[in-house]
Each structure stands twice: as C-alpha cells, then as structure tokens.
Amino acid sequence: MNFLVIGVLVVLQDAAVGSIKVVESYWTLKANELVVDEDMSKYGSKVLVPLVCGEAFEGQNIIWKRENKEELPLHGNRVFVILEERQGGTYTCYNTEGNYLNHTLVLVHWRYKKIIKGTPQKGYIHCSTNNYSGFFQCFWTWDETRAGKVEFVQITRSHTVGNISCRLEPSESSITCQDHAYCPYAEEMDHINLTIYFRSNYIIETYNLQFQISDIVKPDMVHIKKKNNILELQYPESWSTPFSYFPLRFQVKEIRCRRKRNCDCSKRRSKVGLTQKQQWPLKYGVTVCVRAQDGLTNSPWGEWNWYKPQMTAQDTQGYCHRSGCNMKKWMGHAKEL
Ligand SMILES: *[C@@H]1O[C@H](CO)[C@@H](O)[C@H](O)[C@H]1NC(C)=O
Ligand SMILES: *[C@@H]1O[C@H](CO)[C@@H](O)[C@H](O)[C@H]1NC(C)=O
Ligand SMILES: *[C@@H]1O[C@H](CO)[C@@H](O)[C@H](O)[C@H]1NC(C)=O
Ligand SMILES: *[C@@H]1O[C@H](CO)[C@@H](O)[C@H](O)[C@H]1NC(C)=O
C-alpha cells in the first residue's frame, strides 16, 4: 500500500513539470511589448510563453537572456519561456557572436484594479472639460503602495475616424487631450473610447471609459458682477460661443454667512433656485452662491462662486443694531426662494 502511494507521487511530480501549459491569450501592447492574460484557474502559477527573436533569424542559433543576466537554456529563433508568479521580464536574443538582435518585454495582465484608486461605483478615471472645443482632461489618483506608471494610452472615436491626441502631464496624474476633428456645432453621434494601460512591475491593468464631450462638460465658475441692486451672472470666458447656441442654466442659493470670511456654498443648506436669466435681485445682507451647468444636458455642475456683500463699519453697526428685529425677515427671504 505504502509503495503504491509513493509511486503515484513520483509520477504526479513528473507530470506536473512536463505539463506547464502554453498560454492561449496574449497580445502586443506596443512594439516589443507582449502582454499575457493571466488565468490562474486555467494555467496555475506557471505558464509557457512563446517568443520569437525575429523572422529574419529563422533557423539560426540564437542565445537568450532575461534582464541581460545569465544565458537561458534556450536555443533557436522560437522559444518558450516560463512565466512564473507574474514575474515577467525583458528577454533579449543574441547571435552566437554575442551581438544584440532583438528583445521582448513580457508583462502580465490581471483583472484587478489596484494601481490607481477608485471603486467600480465611483469609477477610477474622471474626465472633464470646460467647453465644447474638443479639449478635455482625465484625472486619476495613484495608490501610494504601488509604484505605478502609464504604459500606454489608446484613444479613438467609436465610429467615425477621429484624430485625438493626448499627452501625459508632468505630474503623471492626468492626461490632456484634444479631439482635432471635433465639431462643436454638430450633434455628437459617437463616443470617445479611452483605454489607459497602467503598469506596476510586470503587471498591467487596463481601464476603459466611454463618453461624449456632452457627458463631461463642466462650466468654469460664473462671474458675478453687482450693478446697483442687481447681480449680473456672466458666462465664464472659457465657455463656448455663441452663448445663444450654448446656453447655461444657473443654480442660485441665498445664504447668510456673516462671520466666516469664506462662505462654503456647497456645505450650506438652503433652497436652491434655478434660472437661465442672467440677472438676480440682490437682497440686503445675503450672500448669493451661483454655479452653472450646460443648459442642454445633464452634465456636471461647475464649482460655486459667490457674491458676499461688503459690510462697511456702518453696515455692520446697522446690522448689529437691527439684528434683533430684522433677523426673521431675512430668514423669510431665504425661504421665499
Ligand atoms: C523584434 O521583435 C518584435 C516582437 O517583440 C517583432 O515585432 C519585430 O519584428 C522584431 N524585430 C526584428 C528586427 O526582427
Ligand atoms: C474601445 O477600445 C478598446 C481598446 O482598444 C476595445 O477593446 C473596445 O472594443 C473598444 N470599444 C468600443 C465600443 O469601440
Ligand atoms: C491630427 O490633427 C493634428 C492637428 O490638427 C494634425 O497635425 C495631424 O496631422 C492630424 N493627424 C491625422 C492622422 O490626421
Ligand atoms: C476651451 O477651454 C480651453 C481650456 O481651458 C481653452 O484653452 C480654450 O480657449 C477654450 N475654448 C474657447 C472657445 O473658449
């Protein structure tokens, strides 16, 4: 009985070494970069990856090295390297004289999303623009525990032949893009398809987004100008023209913030008024918060701007003096909104 068990074990071990599977799913990310789709359930932690030095070197005696270290026990133009536990690497091939011929970086694509921060609900990459010029930016936040970098950015229009160029900002936390073929005056029929490939060690993670400019347009801050007792709500300079073709809608919130130097419009609860008019009557002692949204879509609201009346010494005195009797009236104003 004991002999039988030992015998079986030996056979199994041999079978395991000889049975490393050849990877079925792999693709070229860019020149000299091969990405293997990880599938532990299919292959286990080891998998064979086919590499070719080059078509021109068929039939030659070729030498292979990993990370330019010791020679691997592999010969010929077409070889299989063992990928173990996500340890990719740069495989370089040489002729027998030791001259460099070519190289391939082997990377592993897994399904996790760990290199940048986010959740499936909130998303990972956020794109935004302040007008309909075809310009936009996409942002993300690195996870501090992983040394991540952008390996590749792929961006296309879903149907039409677009021409979108992107560049990585020096902070490496955003890309700035321009759709050169974008026409602001025509209805946007197709989607922008953005895929960013992030890399950490030999791991590749892919992040895909599809959106239209009209989904991500977020106007800059509204300018507020006081004229007598009217507040004029002015379109941001960066907004697309003509304004009649690109109307904005405004949210207006009247709050009282006497003591705080800065009024945080987003945190103050108050009834919000909606208007497309560019005039707002100013009420005594009230701070007016305003933000804008594209008037024709449901894209994000811009940041709040506010108009806070300047209290002169006299105003303040008067205010203090009248606070007892006029407080209720002001609250009444806020409720009327
Ligand atoms: C080098 O290898 C790449 C694949 O990694 C291949 O596309 C390319 O044609 C090779 N270059 C030459 C000169 O054979
Ligand atoms: C978006 O781009 C990715 C990467 O190129 C591609 O796999 C996917 O099929 C594209 N999706 C659409 C809807 O075009
Ligand atoms: C894309 O647009 C830019 C700027 O207009 C231009 O320089 C470039 O040649 C265009 N590329 C293609 C492929 O059309
Ligand atoms: C659109 O916004 C970009 C970025 O702020 C700016 O450079 C460009 O001038 C704006 N376009 C128009 C028409 O204002």
CSV table of C-alpha atoms and ligand atoms in Angstrom, one decimal:
chain,number,residue,atom,x,y,z
A,1,MET,CA,0.0,0.0,0.0
A,2,ASN,CA,2.8,2.4,1.0
A,3,PHE,CA,4.8,1.6,-2.1
A,4,LEU,CA,1.8,2.3,-4.3
A,5,VAL,CA,1.3,5.8,-2.8
A,6,ILE,CA,5.0,6.7,-3.3
A,7,GLY,CA,4.9,5.5,-6.9
A,8,VAL,CA,1.9,7.7,-7.6
A,9,LEU,CA,3.5,10.7,-6.1
A,10,VAL,CA,6.6,10.4,-8.3
A,11,VAL,CA,4.6,10.1,-11.4
A,12,LEU,CA,2.5,13.1,-10.5
A,13,GLN,CA,5.5,15.2,-9.9
A,14,ASP,CA,7.0,14.4,-13.3
A,15,ALA,CA,3.7,15.0,-14.9
A,16,ALA,CA,3.5,18.5,-13.3
A,17,VAL,CA,6.8,19.6,-14.7
A,18,GLY,CA,6.0,18.4,-18.1
A,19,SER,CA,2.5,19.7,-18.1
A,20,ILE,CA,3.1,23.5,-17.9
A,21,LYS,CA,0.5,24.8,-20.3
A,22,VAL,CA,1.2,27.1,-23.2
A,23,VAL,CA,-0.6,30.4,-22.8
A,24,GLU,CA,-3.5,30.9,-25.1
A,25,SER,CA,-4.3,34.6,-24.7
A,26,TYR,CA,-1.6,37.2,-25.2
A,27,TRP,CA,-1.3,40.4,-27.2
A,28,THR,CA,1.1,43.1,-28.3
A,29,LEU,CA,0.6,46.4,-26.3
A,30,LYS,CA,3.2,48.3,-28.3
A,31,ALA,CA,6.5,47.5,-30.2
A,32,ASN,CA,8.5,44.8,-28.3
A,33,GLU,CA,5.9,44.5,-25.5
A,34,LEU,CA,3.9,41.3,-25.1
A,35,VAL,CA,1.1,41.1,-22.6
A,36,VAL,CA,-0.1,37.7,-21.3
A,37,ASP,CA,-3.6,37.5,-19.9
A,38,GLU,CA,-3.4,35.9,-16.5
A,39,ASP,CA,-5.7,33.0,-15.9
A,40,MET,CA,-4.6,31.1,-12.8
A,41,SER,CA,-7.6,28.7,-12.9
A,42,LYS,CA,-6.5,27.6,-16.4
A,43,TYR,CA,-2.8,27.6,-16.1
A,44,GLY,CA,-1.9,27.6,-12.4
A,45,SER,CA,1.0,29.9,-11.4
A,46,LYS,CA,3.3,28.8,-14.3
A,47,VAL,CA,2.7,29.2,-17.9
A,48,LEU,CA,4.8,28.9,-21.1
A,49,VAL,CA,5.0,32.0,-23.3
A,50,PRO,CA,6.2,31.7,-26.9
A,51,LEU,CA,8.8,34.2,-28.1
A,52,VAL,CA,10.3,34.9,-31.5
A,53,CYS,CA,13.6,36.7,-31.9
A,54,GLY,CA,12.7,37.8,-35.5
A,55,GLU,CA,11.5,36.5,-38.8
A,56,ALA,CA,14.9,37.2,-40.2
A,57,PHE,CA,16.7,34.9,-37.8
A,58,GLU,CA,14.8,31.7,-38.6
A,59,GLY,CA,17.0,28.6,-38.4
A,60,GLN,CA,19.9,30.4,-36.8
A,61,ASN,CA,21.5,29.5,-33.5
A,62,ILE,CA,20.2,32.2,-31.1
A,63,ILE,CA,21.1,32.8,-27.5
A,64,TRP,CA,18.5,34.2,-25.0
A,65,LYS,CA,18.9,36.1,-21.7
A,66,ARG,CA,16.5,37.5,-19.2
A,67,GLU,CA,17.2,41.0,-17.8
A,68,ASN,CA,20.6,40.8,-19.5
A,69,LYS,CA,21.8,38.3,-16.9
A,70,GLU,CA,22.8,34.7,-17.3
A,71,GLU,CA,22.2,32.8,-20.6
A,72,LEU,CA,18.9,30.8,-20.5
A,73,PRO,CA,18.9,27.2,-21.5
A,74,LEU,CA,17.0,28.1,-24.7
A,75,HIS,CA,18.3,28.0,-28.3
A,76,GLY,CA,16.8,29.0,-31.6
A,77,ASN,CA,14.6,31.7,-33.0
A,78,ARG,CA,11.4,30.4,-31.5
A,79,VAL,CA,11.4,29.5,-27.8
A,80,PHE,CA,9.1,29.1,-24.9
A,81,VAL,CA,9.9,31.0,-21.6
A,82,ILE,CA,8.3,30.1,-18.3
A,83,LEU,CA,6.4,32.8,-16.7
A,84,GLU,CA,6.0,32.2,-13.0
A,85,GLU,CA,4.1,34.1,-10.4
A,86,ARG,CA,3.6,37.1,-12.6
A,87,GLN,CA,7.4,37.6,-13.0
A,88,GLY,CA,7.6,39.0,-16.5
A,89,GLY,CA,10.8,40.4,-17.8
A,90,THR,CA,12.8,41.6,-20.8
A,91,TYR,CA,14.0,38.7,-22.9
A,92,THR,CA,16.9,39.6,-25.2
A,93,CYS,CA,18.2,37.5,-28.0
A,94,TYR,CA,21.8,37.4,-29.4
A,95,ASN,CA,23.6,35.6,-32.1
A,96,THR,CA,26.4,33.2,-31.3
A,97,GLU,CA,28.9,36.1,-31.6
A,98,GLY,CA,27.0,37.8,-28.8
A,99,ASN,CA,25.6,40.6,-30.9
A,100,TYR,CA,22.2,42.0,-29.8
A,101,LEU,CA,19.4,41.1,-32.2
A,102,ASN,CA,16.1,42.0,-30.6
A,103,HIS,CA,14.2,42.0,-27.3
A,104,THR,CA,10.6,41.5,-25.9
A,105,LEU,CA,9.3,42.7,-22.7
A,106,VAL,CA,6.8,40.2,-21.2
A,107,LEU,CA,4.1,41.7,-19.0
A,108,VAL,CA,1.1,40.1,-17.2
A,109,HIS,CA,-2.4,41.5,-17.5
A,110,TRP,CA,-4.6,40.8,-14.5
A,111,ARG,CA,-8.2,41.7,-13.8
A,112,TYR,CA,-7.6,43.5,-10.6
A,113,LYS,CA,-7.6,47.3,-10.2
A,114,LYS,CA,-5.0,48.2,-7.6
A,115,ILE,CA,-2.6,50.6,-9.2
A,116,ILE,CA,-4.9,53.6,-9.1
A,117,LYS,CA,-7.6,54.5,-6.5
A,118,GLY,CA,-11.3,54.1,-7.1
A,119,THR,CA,-14.2,51.8,-6.9
A,120,PRO,CA,-16.4,50.3,-9.6
A,121,GLN,CA,-19.2,52.5,-8.4
A,122,LYS,CA,-17.3,55.8,-8.2
A,123,GLY,CA,-15.0,55.0,-11.1
A,124,TYR,CA,-11.2,55.3,-11.3
A,125,ILE,CA,-10.5,57.9,-14.0
A,126,HIS,CA,-12.5,61.1,-14.3
A,127,CYS,CA,-12.7,63.2,-17.4
A,128,SER,CA,-13.8,66.7,-17.6
A,129,THR,CA,-13.8,69.8,-19.9
A,130,ASN,CA,-14.9,73.4,-19.5
A,131,ASN,CA,-16.2,73.9,-23.0
A,132,TYR,CA,-17.2,72.3,-26.4
A,133,SER,CA,-13.8,72.8,-28.1
A,134,GLY,CA,-12.8,69.1,-28.2
A,135,PHE,CA,-10.3,69.7,-25.4
A,136,PHE,CA,-10.6,67.6,-22.2
A,137,GLN,CA,-8.6,66.2,-19.3
A,138,CYS,CA,-8.7,62.9,-17.5
A,139,PHE,CA,-7.5,62.5,-13.9
A,140,TRP,CA,-6.7,59.7,-11.5
A,141,THR,CA,-5.1,59.1,-8.1
A,142,TRP,CA,-2.2,56.7,-7.7
A,143,ASP,CA,-2.3,54.1,-4.9
A,144,GLU,CA,0.7,55.0,-2.8
A,145,THR,CA,1.6,51.4,-2.1
A,146,ARG,CA,2.3,50.6,-5.8
A,147,ALA,CA,4.9,52.2,-8.0
A,148,GLY,CA,2.6,52.8,-10.9
A,149,LYS,CA,3.2,54.4,-14.3
A,150,VAL,CA,1.3,54.9,-17.5
A,151,GLU,CA,2.4,52.4,-20.0
A,152,PHE,CA,0.1,53.3,-22.9
A,153,VAL,CA,-2.9,55.4,-23.8
A,154,GLN,CA,-5.3,54.3,-26.5
A,155,ILE,CA,-8.0,56.7,-27.6
A,156,THR,CA,-10.4,56.6,-30.5
A,157,ARG,CA,-13.8,57.6,-31.6
A,158,SER,CA,-16.2,54.6,-31.6
A,159,HIS,CA,-17.5,55.1,-35.2
A,160,THR,CA,-16.0,58.0,-37.2
A,161,VAL,CA,-12.4,58.3,-37.9
A,162,GLY,CA,-11.3,60.7,-35.2
A,163,ASN,CA,-8.0,62.3,-34.6
A,164,ILE,CA,-7.5,62.6,-30.8
A,165,SER,CA,-4.1,63.3,-29.3
A,166,CYS,CA,-3.3,63.1,-25.7
A,167,ARG,CA,-0.2,63.9,-23.6
A,168,LEU,CA,0.7,62.9,-20.1
A,169,GLU,CA,1.0,65.8,-17.7
A,170,PRO,CA,4.3,66.1,-15.8
A,171,SER,CA,2.6,65.2,-12.5
A,172,GLU,CA,1.7,61.8,-14.3
A,173,SER,CA,-1.8,62.0,-12.7
A,174,SER,CA,-3.7,63.3,-15.7
A,175,ILE,CA,-3.7,63.4,-19.4
A,176,THR,CA,-4.7,66.4,-21.6
A,177,CYS,CA,-6.4,65.5,-24.9
A,178,GLN,CA,-7.6,67.3,-28.0
A,179,ASP,CA,-10.1,65.8,-30.5
A,180,HIS,CA,-8.8,67.6,-33.6
A,181,ALA,CA,-11.8,66.5,-35.7
A,182,TYR,CA,-14.4,67.6,-33.1
A,183,CYS,CA,-17.2,69.9,-34.3
A,184,PRO,CA,-19.0,71.8,-31.6
A,185,TYR,CA,-21.9,72.8,-33.8
A,186,ALA,CA,-22.9,69.3,-34.9
A,187,GLU,CA,-24.6,66.7,-32.7
A,188,GLU,CA,-22.1,64.4,-31.2
A,189,MET,CA,-23.1,61.0,-32.5
A,190,ASP,CA,-20.3,58.7,-31.4
A,191,HIS,CA,-18.4,58.1,-28.2
A,192,ILE,CA,-14.8,58.6,-27.3
A,193,ASN,CA,-13.3,55.3,-26.3
A,194,LEU,CA,-10.3,55.7,-23.9
A,195,THR,CA,-8.2,52.9,-22.5
A,196,ILE,CA,-5.3,53.6,-20.2
A,197,TYR,CA,-2.8,50.8,-19.5
A,198,PHE,CA,-1.2,51.2,-16.1
A,199,ARG,CA,1.9,49.3,-15.2
A,200,SER,CA,3.5,48.4,-11.8
A,201,ASN,CA,6.5,46.0,-12.0
A,202,TYR,CA,5.4,43.4,-14.6
A,203,ILE,CA,1.7,43.9,-14.0
A,204,ILE,CA,-0.6,45.6,-16.5
A,205,GLU,CA,-4.0,46.9,-15.5
A,206,THR,CA,-6.5,48.2,-18.1
A,207,TYR,CA,-9.0,51.0,-17.5
A,208,ASN,CA,-11.6,51.7,-20.1
A,209,LEU,CA,-14.0,54.7,-20.4
A,210,GLN,CA,-16.5,55.7,-23.0
A,211,PHE,CA,-18.0,59.1,-23.0
A,212,GLN,CA,-19.1,62.1,-25.1
A,213,ILE,CA,-17.9,65.6,-24.6
A,214,SER,CA,-21.5,66.5,-23.6
A,215,ASP,CA,-21.3,64.0,-20.7
A,216,ILE,CA,-18.3,65.6,-19.2
A,217,VAL,CA,-18.6,69.3,-19.9
A,218,LYS,CA,-18.5,71.3,-16.7
A,219,PRO,CA,-18.5,75.1,-17.0
A,220,ASP,CA,-15.9,77.1,-15.1
A,221,MET,CA,-17.1,79.5,-12.4
A,222,VAL,CA,-19.7,82.0,-13.2
A,223,HIS,CA,-18.6,85.6,-12.9
A,224,ILE,CA,-20.8,87.7,-10.6
A,225,LYS,CA,-21.0,91.4,-11.1
A,226,LYS,CA,-23.0,93.8,-8.9
A,227,LYS,CA,-24.9,96.6,-10.7
A,228,ASN,CA,-26.9,98.7,-8.4
A,229,ASN,CA,-29.1,96.1,-6.6
A,230,ILE,CA,-28.9,93.5,-9.4
A,231,LEU,CA,-26.3,90.7,-9.7
A,232,GLU,CA,-25.3,90.0,-13.2
A,233,LEU,CA,-24.4,86.4,-13.8
A,234,GLN,CA,-21.8,86.3,-16.5
A,235,TYR,CA,-20.8,83.3,-18.6
A,236,PRO,CA,-17.3,82.0,-17.9
A,237,GLU,CA,-14.8,83.3,-20.5
A,238,SER,CA,-13.8,79.7,-21.4
A,239,TRP,CA,-17.4,78.8,-22.3
A,240,SER,CA,-18.2,78.1,-25.9
A,241,THR,CA,-19.7,80.8,-28.1
A,242,PRO,CA,-22.2,81.9,-29.3
A,243,PHE,CA,-23.9,81.8,-25.9
A,244,SER,CA,-27.3,81.5,-27.5
A,245,TYR,CA,-26.2,78.2,-29.1
A,246,PHE,CA,-24.6,77.0,-25.8
A,247,PRO,CA,-26.9,78.2,-23.1
A,248,LEU,CA,-26.1,77.7,-19.4
A,249,ARG,CA,-28.5,77.2,-16.6
A,250,PHE,CA,-27.7,78.7,-13.2
A,251,GLN,CA,-28.3,77.4,-9.7
A,252,VAL,CA,-28.7,80.2,-7.2
A,253,LYS,CA,-28.6,79.8,-3.4
A,254,GLU,CA,-29.0,82.6,-0.9
A,255,ILE,CA,-27.2,82.1,2.3
A,256,ARG,CA,-26.1,84.2,5.3
A,257,CYS,CA,-22.5,84.0,6.2
A,258,ARG,CA,-21.6,87.0,8.3
A,259,ARG,CA,-18.8,85.7,10.4
A,260,LYS,CA,-16.9,83.3,8.2
A,261,ARG,CA,-14.6,85.0,5.9
A,262,ASN,CA,-15.1,82.3,3.3
A,263,CYS,CA,-18.6,81.0,2.7
A,264,ASP,CA,-18.7,77.4,1.6
A,265,CYS,CA,-21.7,77.4,-0.7
A,266,SER,CA,-21.6,73.6,-1.1
A,267,LYS,CA,-22.0,72.9,2.6
A,268,ARG,CA,-24.7,75.4,3.4
A,269,ARG,CA,-28.2,74.1,3.2
A,270,SER,CA,-30.6,76.4,1.6
A,271,LYS,CA,-33.3,76.2,-1.0
A,272,VAL,CA,-31.8,76.4,-4.5
A,273,GLY,CA,-33.3,78.4,-7.3
A,274,LEU,CA,-32.9,77.5,-10.9
A,275,THR,CA,-32.7,80.1,-13.6
A,276,GLN,CA,-31.4,80.8,-17.1
A,277,LYS,CA,-31.8,84.5,-16.6
A,278,GLN,CA,-28.6,86.4,-16.1
A,279,GLN,CA,-30.0,88.8,-13.5
A,280,TRP,CA,-30.6,88.2,-9.9
A,281,PRO,CA,-32.0,90.8,-7.5
A,282,LEU,CA,-29.7,91.3,-4.5
A,283,LYS,CA,-31.3,91.2,-1.1
A,284,TYR,CA,-29.9,93.0,1.9
A,285,GLY,CA,-27.2,91.1,3.9
A,286,VAL,CA,-27.5,88.0,1.8
A,287,THR,CA,-24.6,86.1,0.2
A,288,VAL,CA,-25.5,84.7,-3.2
A,289,CYS,CA,-24.0,81.5,-4.4
A,290,VAL,CA,-24.1,80.7,-8.1
A,291,ARG,CA,-23.0,77.8,-10.3
A,292,ALA,CA,-23.6,76.8,-13.8
A,293,GLN,CA,-24.4,73.7,-15.9
A,294,ASP,CA,-24.8,73.2,-19.6
A,295,GLY,CA,-28.3,74.2,-20.3
A,296,LEU,CA,-29.0,71.3,-22.8
A,297,THR,CA,-27.5,68.3,-21.0
A,298,ASN,CA,-27.3,66.9,-17.5
A,299,SER,CA,-23.6,67.0,-17.3
A,300,PRO,CA,-21.9,68.1,-14.0
A,301,TRP,CA,-22.4,71.4,-12.3
A,302,GLY,CA,-19.5,73.8,-12.2
A,303,GLU,CA,-17.9,75.0,-8.9
A,304,TRP,CA,-19.8,77.5,-6.8
A,305,ASN,CA,-18.9,81.2,-7.0
A,306,TRP,CA,-20.5,83.7,-4.6
A,307,TYR,CA,-21.2,87.3,-4.1
A,308,LYS,CA,-20.8,88.4,-0.5
A,309,PRO,CA,-21.9,92.0,0.3
A,310,GLN,CA,-19.2,94.1,1.7
A,311,MET,CA,-20.1,95.2,5.2
A,312,THR,CA,-18.7,98.6,6.0
A,313,ALA,CA,-18.3,99.6,9.6
A,314,GLN,CA,-21.6,101.4,9.3
A,315,ASP,CA,-23.3,98.5,7.7
A,316,THR,CA,-22.1,96.2,10.4
A,317,GLN,CA,-23.2,98.5,13.1
A,318,GLY,CA,-26.6,98.9,11.5
A,319,TYR,CA,-26.8,95.2,11.0
A,320,CYS,CA,-25.9,94.5,14.7
A,321,HIS,CA,-28.3,97.2,15.7
A,322,ARG,CA,-31.1,95.8,13.6
A,323,SER,CA,-30.3,92.1,14.1
A,324,GLY,CA,-32.9,91.7,16.7
A,325,CYS,CA,-35.8,92.9,14.5
A,326,ASN,CA,-34.7,92.0,11.1
A,327,MET,CA,-33.3,88.5,11.5
A,328,LYS,CA,-36.7,87.0,11.0
A,329,LYS,CA,-37.3,88.9,7.8
A,330,TRP,CA,-34.0,87.8,6.3
A,331,MET,CA,-34.9,84.2,7.1
A,332,GLY,CA,-38.2,84.9,5.4
A,333,HIS,CA,-36.3,86.0,2.3
A,334,ALA,CA,-34.3,82.8,2.3
A,335,LYS,CA,-37.5,80.7,2.4
A,336,GLU,CA,-39.1,82.6,-0.4
A,337,LEU,CA,-36.5,81.4,-2.8
B,1,LIG,C1,11.7,42.1,-32.8
B,1,LIG,O1,10.6,41.5,-32.0
B,1,LIG,C2,9.3,42.1,-32.2
B,1,LIG,C3,8.4,41.4,-31.3
B,1,LIG,O2,8.8,41.7,-29.9
B,1,LIG,C4,8.9,42.0,-33.7
B,1,LIG,O3,7.7,42.6,-33.9
B,1,LIG,C5,10.0,42.6,-34.6
B,1,LIG,O4,9.7,42.4,-35.9
B,1,LIG,C6,11.4,42.0,-34.3
B,1,LIG,N1,12.4,42.8,-35.0
B,1,LIG,C7,13.2,42.2,-35.9
B,1,LIG,C8,14.2,43.1,-36.5
B,1,LIG,O5,13.0,41.1,-36.3
B,2,LIG,C1,-12.7,50.5,-27.0
B,2,LIG,O1,-11.3,50.3,-27.1
B,2,LIG,C2,-10.9,49.0,-26.6
B,2,LIG,C3,-9.4,49.0,-26.7
B,2,LIG,O2,-8.9,49.3,-28.0
B,2,LIG,C4,-11.5,47.9,-27.4
B,2,LIG,O3,-11.1,46.7,-26.9
B,2,LIG,C5,-13.1,48.1,-27.4
B,2,LIG,O4,-13.7,47.1,-28.2
B,2,LIG,C6,-13.5,49.5,-27.8
B,2,LIG,N1,-14.9,49.6,-27.6
B,2,LIG,C7,-15.7,50.2,-28.5
B,2,LIG,C8,-17.2,50.2,-28.1
B,2,LIG,O5,-15.3,50.6,-29.6
B,3,LIG,C1,-4.4,65.3,-36.4
B,3,LIG,O1,-4.6,66.7,-36.1
B,3,LIG,C2,-3.4,67.4,-36.0
B,3,LIG,C3,-3.7,68.9,-35.6
B,3,LIG,O2,-4.7,69.4,-36.5
B,3,LIG,C4,-2.5,67.3,-37.2
B,3,LIG,O3,-1.3,68.0,-37.0
B,3,LIG,C5,-2.3,65.8,-37.6
B,3,LIG,O4,-1.6,65.7,-38.8
B,3,LIG,C6,-3.6,65.1,-37.6
B,3,LIG,N1,-3.3,63.7,-37.8
B,3,LIG,C7,-4.1,62.9,-38.6
B,3,LIG,C8,-3.7,61.5,-38.7
B,3,LIG,O5,-5.0,63.3,-39.3
B,4,LIG,C1,-11.9,75.9,-24.1
B,4,LIG,O1,-11.1,75.6,-23.0
B,4,LIG,C2,-9.7,75.5,-23.2
B,4,LIG,C3,-9.1,75.1,-21.9
B,4,LIG,O2,-9.4,75.9,-20.8
B,4,LIG,C4,-9.2,76.8,-23.7
B,4,LIG,O3,-7.8,76.7,-23.9
B,4,LIG,C5,-9.9,77.3,-24.9
B,4,LIG,O4,-9.5,78.6,-25.3
B,4,LIG,C6,-11.4,77.2,-24.7
B,4,LIG,N1,-12.1,77.5,-25.9
B,4,LIG,C7,-12.9,78.5,-26.1
B,4,LIG,C8,-13.6,78.6,-27.4
B,4,LIG,O5,-13.0,79.4,-25.2
